[in-house]
Backbone as ProteinMPNN parsed JSONL, in Angstrom:
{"seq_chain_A": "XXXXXXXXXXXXXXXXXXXXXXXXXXXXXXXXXXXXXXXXXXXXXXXXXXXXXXXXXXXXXXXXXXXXXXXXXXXXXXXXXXXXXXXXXXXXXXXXXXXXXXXXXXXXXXXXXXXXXXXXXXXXXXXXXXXXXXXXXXXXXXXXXXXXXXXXX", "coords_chain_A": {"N_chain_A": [[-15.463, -13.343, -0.299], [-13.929, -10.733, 1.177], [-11.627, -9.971, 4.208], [-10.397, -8.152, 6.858], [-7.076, -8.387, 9.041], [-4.889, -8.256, 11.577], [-1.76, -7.995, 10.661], [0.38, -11.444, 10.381], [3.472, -13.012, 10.682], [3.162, -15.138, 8.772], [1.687, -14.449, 6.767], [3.356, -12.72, 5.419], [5.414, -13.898, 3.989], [3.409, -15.537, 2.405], [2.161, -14.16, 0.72], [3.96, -12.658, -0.443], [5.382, -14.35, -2.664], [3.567, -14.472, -4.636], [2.926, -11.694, -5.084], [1.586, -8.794, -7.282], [3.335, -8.013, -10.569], [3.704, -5.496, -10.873], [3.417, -4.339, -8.771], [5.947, -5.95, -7.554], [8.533, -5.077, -9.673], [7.895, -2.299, -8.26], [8.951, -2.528, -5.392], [11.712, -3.123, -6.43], [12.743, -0.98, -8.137], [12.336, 0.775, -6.038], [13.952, -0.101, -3.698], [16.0, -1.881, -4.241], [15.409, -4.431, -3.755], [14.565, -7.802, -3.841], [11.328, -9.398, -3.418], [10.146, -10.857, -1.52], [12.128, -9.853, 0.86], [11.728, -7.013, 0.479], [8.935, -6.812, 0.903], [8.817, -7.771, 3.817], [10.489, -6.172, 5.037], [8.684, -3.547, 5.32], [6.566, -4.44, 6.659], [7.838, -4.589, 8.736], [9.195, -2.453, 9.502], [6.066, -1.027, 10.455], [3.933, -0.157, 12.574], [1.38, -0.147, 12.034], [-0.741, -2.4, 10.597], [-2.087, -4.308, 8.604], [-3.885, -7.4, 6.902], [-5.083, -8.16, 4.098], [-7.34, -10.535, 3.558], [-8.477, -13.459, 1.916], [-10.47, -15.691, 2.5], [-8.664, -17.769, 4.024], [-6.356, -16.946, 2.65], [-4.131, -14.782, 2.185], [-4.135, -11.618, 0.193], [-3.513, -8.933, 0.147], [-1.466, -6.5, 1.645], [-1.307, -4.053, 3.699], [-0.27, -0.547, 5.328], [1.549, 1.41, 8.112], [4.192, 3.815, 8.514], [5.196, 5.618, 10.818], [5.858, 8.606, 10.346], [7.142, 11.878, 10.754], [5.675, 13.92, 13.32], [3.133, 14.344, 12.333], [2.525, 12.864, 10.105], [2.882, 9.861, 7.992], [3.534, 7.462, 6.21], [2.382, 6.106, 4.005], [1.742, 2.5, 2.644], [0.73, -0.204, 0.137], [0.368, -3.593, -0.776], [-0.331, -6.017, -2.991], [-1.727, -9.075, -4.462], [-2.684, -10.526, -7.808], [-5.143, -11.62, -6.729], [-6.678, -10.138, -5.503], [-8.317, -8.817, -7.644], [-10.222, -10.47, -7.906], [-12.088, -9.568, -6.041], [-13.117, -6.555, -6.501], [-14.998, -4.877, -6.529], [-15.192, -4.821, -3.949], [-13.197, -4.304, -2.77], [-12.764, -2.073, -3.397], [-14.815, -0.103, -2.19], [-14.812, -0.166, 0.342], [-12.327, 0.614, 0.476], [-11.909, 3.259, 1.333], [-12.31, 3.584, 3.756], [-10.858, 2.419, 5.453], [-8.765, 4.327, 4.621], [-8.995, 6.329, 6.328], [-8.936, 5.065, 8.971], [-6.617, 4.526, 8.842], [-5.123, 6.846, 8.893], [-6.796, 7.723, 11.736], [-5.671, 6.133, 13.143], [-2.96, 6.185, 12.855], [-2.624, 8.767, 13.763], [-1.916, 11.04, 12.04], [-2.36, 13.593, 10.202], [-1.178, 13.833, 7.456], [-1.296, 11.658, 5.657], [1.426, 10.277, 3.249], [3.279, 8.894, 0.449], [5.625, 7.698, -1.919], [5.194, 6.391, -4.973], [6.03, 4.324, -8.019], [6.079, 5.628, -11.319], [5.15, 3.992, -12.997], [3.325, 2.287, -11.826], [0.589, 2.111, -12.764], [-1.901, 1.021, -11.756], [-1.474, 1.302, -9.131], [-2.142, 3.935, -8.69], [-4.692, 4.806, -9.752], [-6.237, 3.447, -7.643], [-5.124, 5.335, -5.57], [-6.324, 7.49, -6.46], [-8.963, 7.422, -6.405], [-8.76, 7.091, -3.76], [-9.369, 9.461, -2.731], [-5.894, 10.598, -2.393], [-3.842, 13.021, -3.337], [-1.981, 13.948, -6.335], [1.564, 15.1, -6.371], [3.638, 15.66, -7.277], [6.62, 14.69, -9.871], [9.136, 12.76, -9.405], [12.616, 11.776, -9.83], [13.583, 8.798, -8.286], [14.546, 6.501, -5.282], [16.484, 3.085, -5.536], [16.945, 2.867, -8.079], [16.781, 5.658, -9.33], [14.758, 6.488, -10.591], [11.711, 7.267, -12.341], [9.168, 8.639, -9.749], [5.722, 8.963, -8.541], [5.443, 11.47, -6.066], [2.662, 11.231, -3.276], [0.038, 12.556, -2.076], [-2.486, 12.467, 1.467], [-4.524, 14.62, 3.238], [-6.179, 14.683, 6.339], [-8.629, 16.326, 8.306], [-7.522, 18.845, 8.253]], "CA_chain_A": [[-15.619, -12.201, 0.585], [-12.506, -10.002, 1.837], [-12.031, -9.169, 5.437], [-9.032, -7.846, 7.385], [-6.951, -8.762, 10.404], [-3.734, -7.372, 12.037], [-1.065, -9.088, 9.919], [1.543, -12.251, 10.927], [4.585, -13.373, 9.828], [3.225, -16.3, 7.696], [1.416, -13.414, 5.518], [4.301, -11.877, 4.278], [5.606, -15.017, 2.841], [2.337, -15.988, 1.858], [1.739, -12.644, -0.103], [5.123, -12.398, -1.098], [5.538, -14.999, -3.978], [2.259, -13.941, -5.472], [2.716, -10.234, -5.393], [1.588, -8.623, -8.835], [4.586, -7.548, -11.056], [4.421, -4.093, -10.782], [4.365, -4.391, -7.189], [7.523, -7.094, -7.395], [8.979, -4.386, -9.905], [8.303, -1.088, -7.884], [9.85, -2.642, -4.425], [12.924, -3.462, -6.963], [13.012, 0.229, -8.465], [12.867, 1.77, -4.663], [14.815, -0.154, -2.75], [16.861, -2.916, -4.676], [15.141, -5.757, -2.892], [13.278, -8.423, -3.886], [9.633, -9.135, -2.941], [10.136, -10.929, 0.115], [12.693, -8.717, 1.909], [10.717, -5.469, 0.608], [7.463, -6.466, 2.047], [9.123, -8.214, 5.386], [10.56, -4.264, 5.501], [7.243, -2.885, 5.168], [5.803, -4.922, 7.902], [8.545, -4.582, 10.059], [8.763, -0.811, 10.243], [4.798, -0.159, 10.254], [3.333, -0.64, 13.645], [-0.248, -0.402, 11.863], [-0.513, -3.499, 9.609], [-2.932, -4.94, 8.203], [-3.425, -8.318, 5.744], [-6.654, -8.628, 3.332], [-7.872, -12.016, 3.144], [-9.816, -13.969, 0.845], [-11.004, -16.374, 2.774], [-7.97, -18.06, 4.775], [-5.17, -16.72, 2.004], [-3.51, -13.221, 2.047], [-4.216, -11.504, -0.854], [-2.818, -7.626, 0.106], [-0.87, -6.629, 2.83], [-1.257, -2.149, 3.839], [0.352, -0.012, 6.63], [1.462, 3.152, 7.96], [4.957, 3.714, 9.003], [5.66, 7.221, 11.163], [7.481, 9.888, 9.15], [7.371, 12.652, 11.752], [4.322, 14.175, 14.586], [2.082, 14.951, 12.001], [2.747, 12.469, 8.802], [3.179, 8.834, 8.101], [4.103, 6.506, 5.598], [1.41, 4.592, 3.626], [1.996, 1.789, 1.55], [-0.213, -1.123, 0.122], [1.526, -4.282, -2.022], [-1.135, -6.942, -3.168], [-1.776, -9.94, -5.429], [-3.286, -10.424, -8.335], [-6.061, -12.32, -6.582], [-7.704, -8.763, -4.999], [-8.879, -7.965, -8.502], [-11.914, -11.111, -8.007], [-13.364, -8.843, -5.204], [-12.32, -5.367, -6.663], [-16.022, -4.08, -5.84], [-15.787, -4.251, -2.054], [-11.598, -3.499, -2.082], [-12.61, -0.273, -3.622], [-15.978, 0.521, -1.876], [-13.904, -0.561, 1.469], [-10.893, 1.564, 0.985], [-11.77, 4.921, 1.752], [-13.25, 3.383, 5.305], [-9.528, 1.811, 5.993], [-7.495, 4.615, 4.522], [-9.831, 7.238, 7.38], [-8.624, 4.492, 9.8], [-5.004, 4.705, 8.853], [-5.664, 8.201, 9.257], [-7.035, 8.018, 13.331], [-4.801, 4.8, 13.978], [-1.721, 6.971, 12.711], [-2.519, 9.818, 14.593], [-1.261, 11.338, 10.91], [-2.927, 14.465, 9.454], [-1.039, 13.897, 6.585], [-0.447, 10.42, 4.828], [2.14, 10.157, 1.964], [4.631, 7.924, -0.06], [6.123, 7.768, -3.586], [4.669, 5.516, -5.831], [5.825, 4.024, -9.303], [5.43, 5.313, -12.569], [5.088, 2.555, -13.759], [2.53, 1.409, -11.214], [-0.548, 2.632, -12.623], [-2.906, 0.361, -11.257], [-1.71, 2.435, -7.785], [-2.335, 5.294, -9.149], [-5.878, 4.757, -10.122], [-6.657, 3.359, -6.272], [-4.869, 6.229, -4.665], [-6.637, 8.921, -7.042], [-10.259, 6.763, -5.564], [-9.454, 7.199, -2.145], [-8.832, 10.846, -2.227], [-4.637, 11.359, -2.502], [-3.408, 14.006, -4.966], [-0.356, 13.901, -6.845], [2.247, 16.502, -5.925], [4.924, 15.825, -8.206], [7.274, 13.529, -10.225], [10.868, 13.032, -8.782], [13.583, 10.594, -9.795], [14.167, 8.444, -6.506], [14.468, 4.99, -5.204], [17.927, 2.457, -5.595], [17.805, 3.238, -9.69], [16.998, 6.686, -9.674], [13.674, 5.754, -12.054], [10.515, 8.285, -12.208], [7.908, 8.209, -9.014], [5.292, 10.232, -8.394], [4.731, 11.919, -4.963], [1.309, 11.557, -3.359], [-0.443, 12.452, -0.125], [-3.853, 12.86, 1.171], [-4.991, 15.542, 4.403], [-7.375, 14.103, 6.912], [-8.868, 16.797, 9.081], [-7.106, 19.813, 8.402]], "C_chain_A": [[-14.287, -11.916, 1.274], [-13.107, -9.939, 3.591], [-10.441, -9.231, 5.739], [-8.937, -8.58, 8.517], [-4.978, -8.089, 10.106], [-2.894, -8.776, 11.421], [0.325, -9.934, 10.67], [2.35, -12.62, 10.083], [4.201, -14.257, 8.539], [2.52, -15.669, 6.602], [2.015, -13.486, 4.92], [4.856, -13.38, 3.625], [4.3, -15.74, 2.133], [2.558, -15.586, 0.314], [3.29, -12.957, -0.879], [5.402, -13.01, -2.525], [4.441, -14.906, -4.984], [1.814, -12.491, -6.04], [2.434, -9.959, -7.131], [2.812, -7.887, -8.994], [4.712, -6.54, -10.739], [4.484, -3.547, -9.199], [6.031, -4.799, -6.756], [8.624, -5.539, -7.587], [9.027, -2.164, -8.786], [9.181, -1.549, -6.087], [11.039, -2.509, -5.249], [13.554, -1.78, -7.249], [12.912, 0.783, -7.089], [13.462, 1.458, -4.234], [16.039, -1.325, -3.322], [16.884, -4.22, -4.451], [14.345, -6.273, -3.48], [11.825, -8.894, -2.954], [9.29, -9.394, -1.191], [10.453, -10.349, 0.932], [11.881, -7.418, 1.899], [9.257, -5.446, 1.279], [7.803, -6.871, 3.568], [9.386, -6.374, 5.837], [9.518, -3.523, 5.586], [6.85, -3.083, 6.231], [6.094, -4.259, 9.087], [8.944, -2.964, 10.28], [7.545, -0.025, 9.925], [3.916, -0.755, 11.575], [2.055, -0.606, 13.404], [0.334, -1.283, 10.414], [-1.544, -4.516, 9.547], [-3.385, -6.27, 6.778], [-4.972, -8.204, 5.385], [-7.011, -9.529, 2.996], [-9.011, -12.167, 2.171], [-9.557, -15.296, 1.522], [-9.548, -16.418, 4.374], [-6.341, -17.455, 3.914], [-5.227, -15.172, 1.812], [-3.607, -12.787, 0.603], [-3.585, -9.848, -1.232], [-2.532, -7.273, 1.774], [-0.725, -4.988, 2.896], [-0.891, -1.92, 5.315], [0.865, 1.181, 6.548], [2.956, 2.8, 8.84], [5.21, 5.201, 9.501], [7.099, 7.501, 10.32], [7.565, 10.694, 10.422], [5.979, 13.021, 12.794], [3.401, 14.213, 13.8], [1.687, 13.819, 10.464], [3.187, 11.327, 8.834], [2.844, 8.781, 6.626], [2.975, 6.008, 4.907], [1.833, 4.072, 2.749], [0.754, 0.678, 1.133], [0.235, -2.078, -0.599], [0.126, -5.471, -1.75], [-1.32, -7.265, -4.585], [-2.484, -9.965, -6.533], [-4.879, -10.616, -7.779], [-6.855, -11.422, -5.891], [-8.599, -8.411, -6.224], [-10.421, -8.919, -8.385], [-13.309, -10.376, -6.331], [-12.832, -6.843, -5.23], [-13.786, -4.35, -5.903], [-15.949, -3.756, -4.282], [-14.498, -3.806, -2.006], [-12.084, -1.904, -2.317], [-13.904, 0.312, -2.448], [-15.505, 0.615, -0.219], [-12.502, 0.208, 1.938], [-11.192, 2.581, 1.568], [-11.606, 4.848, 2.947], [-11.478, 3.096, 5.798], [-8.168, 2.933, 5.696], [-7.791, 5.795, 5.632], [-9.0, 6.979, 8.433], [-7.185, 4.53, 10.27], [-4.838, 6.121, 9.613], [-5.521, 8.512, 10.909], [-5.584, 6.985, 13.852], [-3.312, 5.425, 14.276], [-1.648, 8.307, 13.734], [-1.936, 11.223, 13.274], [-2.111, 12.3, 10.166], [-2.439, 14.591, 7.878], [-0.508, 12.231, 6.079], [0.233, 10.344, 3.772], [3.075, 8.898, 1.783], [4.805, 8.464, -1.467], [5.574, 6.478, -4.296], [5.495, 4.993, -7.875], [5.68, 4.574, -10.499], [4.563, 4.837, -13.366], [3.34, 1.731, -13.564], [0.829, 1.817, -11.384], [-2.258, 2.414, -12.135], [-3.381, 1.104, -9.769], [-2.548, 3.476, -7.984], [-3.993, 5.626, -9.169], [-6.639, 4.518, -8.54], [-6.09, 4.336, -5.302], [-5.566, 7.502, -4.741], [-8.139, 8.695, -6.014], [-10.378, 6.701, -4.26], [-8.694, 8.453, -1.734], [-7.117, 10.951, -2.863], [-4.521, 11.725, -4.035], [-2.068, 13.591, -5.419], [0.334, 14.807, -6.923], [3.278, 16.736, -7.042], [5.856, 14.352, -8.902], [8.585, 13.985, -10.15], [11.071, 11.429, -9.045], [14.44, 10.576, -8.377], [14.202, 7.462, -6.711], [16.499, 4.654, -5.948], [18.167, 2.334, -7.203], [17.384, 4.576, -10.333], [16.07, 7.09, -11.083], [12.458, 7.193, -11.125], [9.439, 7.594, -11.124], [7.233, 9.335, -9.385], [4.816, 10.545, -6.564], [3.456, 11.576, -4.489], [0.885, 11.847, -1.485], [-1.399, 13.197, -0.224], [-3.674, 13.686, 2.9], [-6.079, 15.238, 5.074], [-7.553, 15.157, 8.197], [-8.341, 18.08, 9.308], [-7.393, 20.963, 7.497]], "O_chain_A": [[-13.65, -12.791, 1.86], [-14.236, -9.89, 4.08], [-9.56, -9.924, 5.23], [-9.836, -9.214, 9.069], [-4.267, -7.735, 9.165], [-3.131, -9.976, 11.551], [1.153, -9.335, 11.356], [2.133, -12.618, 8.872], [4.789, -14.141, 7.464], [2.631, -16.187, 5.491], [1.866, -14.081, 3.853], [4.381, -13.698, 2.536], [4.509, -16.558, 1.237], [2.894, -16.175, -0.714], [3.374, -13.554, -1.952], [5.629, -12.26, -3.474], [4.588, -15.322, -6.133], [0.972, -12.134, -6.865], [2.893, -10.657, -8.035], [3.369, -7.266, -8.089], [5.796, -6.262, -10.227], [5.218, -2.735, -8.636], [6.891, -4.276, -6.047], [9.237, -4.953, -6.695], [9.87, -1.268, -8.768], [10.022, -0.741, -5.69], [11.691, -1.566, -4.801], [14.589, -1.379, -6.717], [13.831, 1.599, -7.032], [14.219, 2.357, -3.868], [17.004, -1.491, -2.577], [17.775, -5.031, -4.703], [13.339, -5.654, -3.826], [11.602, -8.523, -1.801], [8.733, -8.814, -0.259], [9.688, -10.057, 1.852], [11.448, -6.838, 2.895], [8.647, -4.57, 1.892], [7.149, -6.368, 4.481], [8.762, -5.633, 6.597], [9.793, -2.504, 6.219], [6.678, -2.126, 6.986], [5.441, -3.702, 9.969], [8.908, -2.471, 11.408], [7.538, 1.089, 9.403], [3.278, -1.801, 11.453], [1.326, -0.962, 14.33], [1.235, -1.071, 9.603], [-1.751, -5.405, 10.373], [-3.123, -5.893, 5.636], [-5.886, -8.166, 6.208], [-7.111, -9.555, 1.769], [-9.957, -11.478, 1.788], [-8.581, -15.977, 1.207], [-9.426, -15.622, 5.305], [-5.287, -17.542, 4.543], [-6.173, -14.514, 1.381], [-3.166, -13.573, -0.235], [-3.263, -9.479, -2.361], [-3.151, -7.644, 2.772], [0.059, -4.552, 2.052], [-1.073, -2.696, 6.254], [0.852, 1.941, 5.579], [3.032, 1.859, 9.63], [5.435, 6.031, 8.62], [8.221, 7.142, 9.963], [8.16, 10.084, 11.31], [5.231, 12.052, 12.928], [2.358, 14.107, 14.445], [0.644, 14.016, 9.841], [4.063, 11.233, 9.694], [2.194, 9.585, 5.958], [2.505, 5.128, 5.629], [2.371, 4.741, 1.867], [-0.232, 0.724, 1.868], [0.788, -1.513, -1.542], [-0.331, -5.738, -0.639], [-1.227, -6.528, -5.566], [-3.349, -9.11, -6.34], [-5.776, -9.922, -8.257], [-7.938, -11.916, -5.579], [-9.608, -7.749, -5.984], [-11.514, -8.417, -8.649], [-14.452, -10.563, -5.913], [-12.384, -6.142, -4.322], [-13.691, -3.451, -5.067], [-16.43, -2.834, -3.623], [-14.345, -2.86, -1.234], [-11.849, -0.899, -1.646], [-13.611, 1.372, -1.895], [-15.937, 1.581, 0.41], [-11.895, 0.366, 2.997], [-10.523, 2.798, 2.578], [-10.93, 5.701, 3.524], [-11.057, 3.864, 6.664], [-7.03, 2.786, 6.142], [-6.743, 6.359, 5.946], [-8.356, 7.871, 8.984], [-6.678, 4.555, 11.391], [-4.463, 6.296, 10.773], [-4.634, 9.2, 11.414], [-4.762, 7.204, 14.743], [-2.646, 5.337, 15.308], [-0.639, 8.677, 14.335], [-1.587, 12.31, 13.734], [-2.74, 11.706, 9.29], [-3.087, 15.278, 7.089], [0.648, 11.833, 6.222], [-0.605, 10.328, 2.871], [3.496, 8.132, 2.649], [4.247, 9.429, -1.989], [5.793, 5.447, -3.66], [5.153, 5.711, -8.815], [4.877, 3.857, -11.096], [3.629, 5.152, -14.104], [2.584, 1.106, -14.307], [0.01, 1.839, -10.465], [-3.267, 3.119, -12.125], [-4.479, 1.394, -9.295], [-3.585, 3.735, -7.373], [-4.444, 6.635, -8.626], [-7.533, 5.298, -8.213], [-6.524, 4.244, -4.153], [-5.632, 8.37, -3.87], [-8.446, 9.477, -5.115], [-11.377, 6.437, -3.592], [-7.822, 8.606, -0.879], [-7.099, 11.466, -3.981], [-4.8, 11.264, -5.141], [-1.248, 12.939, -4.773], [-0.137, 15.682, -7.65], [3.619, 17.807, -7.543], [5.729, 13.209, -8.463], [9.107, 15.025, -10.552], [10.412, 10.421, -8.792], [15.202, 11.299, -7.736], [14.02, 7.008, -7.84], [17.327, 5.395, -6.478], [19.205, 1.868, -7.674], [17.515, 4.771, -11.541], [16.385, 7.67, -12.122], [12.423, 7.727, -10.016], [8.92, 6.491, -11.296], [7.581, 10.289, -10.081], [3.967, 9.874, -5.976], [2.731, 11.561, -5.484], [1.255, 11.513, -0.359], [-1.642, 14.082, -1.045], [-2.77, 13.325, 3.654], [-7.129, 15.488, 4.481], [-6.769, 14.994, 9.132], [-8.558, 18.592, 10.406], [-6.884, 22.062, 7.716]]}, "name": "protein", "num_of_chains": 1, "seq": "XXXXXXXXXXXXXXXXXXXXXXXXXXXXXXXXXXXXXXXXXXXXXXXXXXXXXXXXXXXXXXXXXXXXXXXXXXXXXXXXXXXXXXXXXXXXXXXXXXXXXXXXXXXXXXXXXXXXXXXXXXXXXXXXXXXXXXXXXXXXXXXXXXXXXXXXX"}
């Protein structure tokens, strides 16, 4: 059984050496960092932060970092070990990405996502966000795709 809590330092290294690849790989293609520094960066500029446990061990780590008055940041980077409770992550997201939503104060949530990362893709399409576009970005200039969802407007 999953449950959340506001996330601590010993997460992100938890999480970190376990991340799934195409997580590892899309921190690498955006920012040039490996796993640890890219999720410590995550943490550390997202004043909403949240870790997903399975049991006593971190298994995904999500947050919202302000973009401007109206729009924030979401990201989500987690382990293989989310896929043995995929029924409640998914049936559970919508409720937490609402939350991001009020917590943010954020009528609009977005990020760039991966290519690559289609596993995202499939959990971002499931909790509502559209896909706007595909732009070469990130520290090798590799294919994302846009995405962002509208809560309340």
């Amino acid at each position: 059984m999953l449950h959340t809590e506001v996330t601590e330092a010993w997460h992100i290294s938890s999480l970190a050496s376990r991340l799934r690849d195409a997580d590892k790989q899309e921190i690498k293609a955006s920012s040039d960092l490996e796993a640890l520094e890219g999720l410590s960066r995550s943490v550390e500029y997202s004043p909403i932060c949240y870790t997903i446990m399975e049991d006593e061990l971190p298994v995904g780590i999500f947050g919202t970092a302000p973009d401007d008055a109206n729009s924030a940041l979401v990201w989500m980077l987690a382990s293989e070990d989310l896929k043995r409770h995929s029924r409640q992550f998914l049936r559970e997201s919508r409720d937490y990405i609402k939350q991001l939503h009020e917590e943010s104060k954020a009528d609009l949530l977005w990020n760039l996502t991966d290519k690559r990362n289609t596993v995202h893709h499939k959990w971002l399409k499931w909790c509502g966000f559209s896909f706007i576009r595909e732009v070469n970005w990130g520290a090798h200039n590799l294919p994302f795709y846009e995405f962002g969802r509208f809560e309340n407007v």
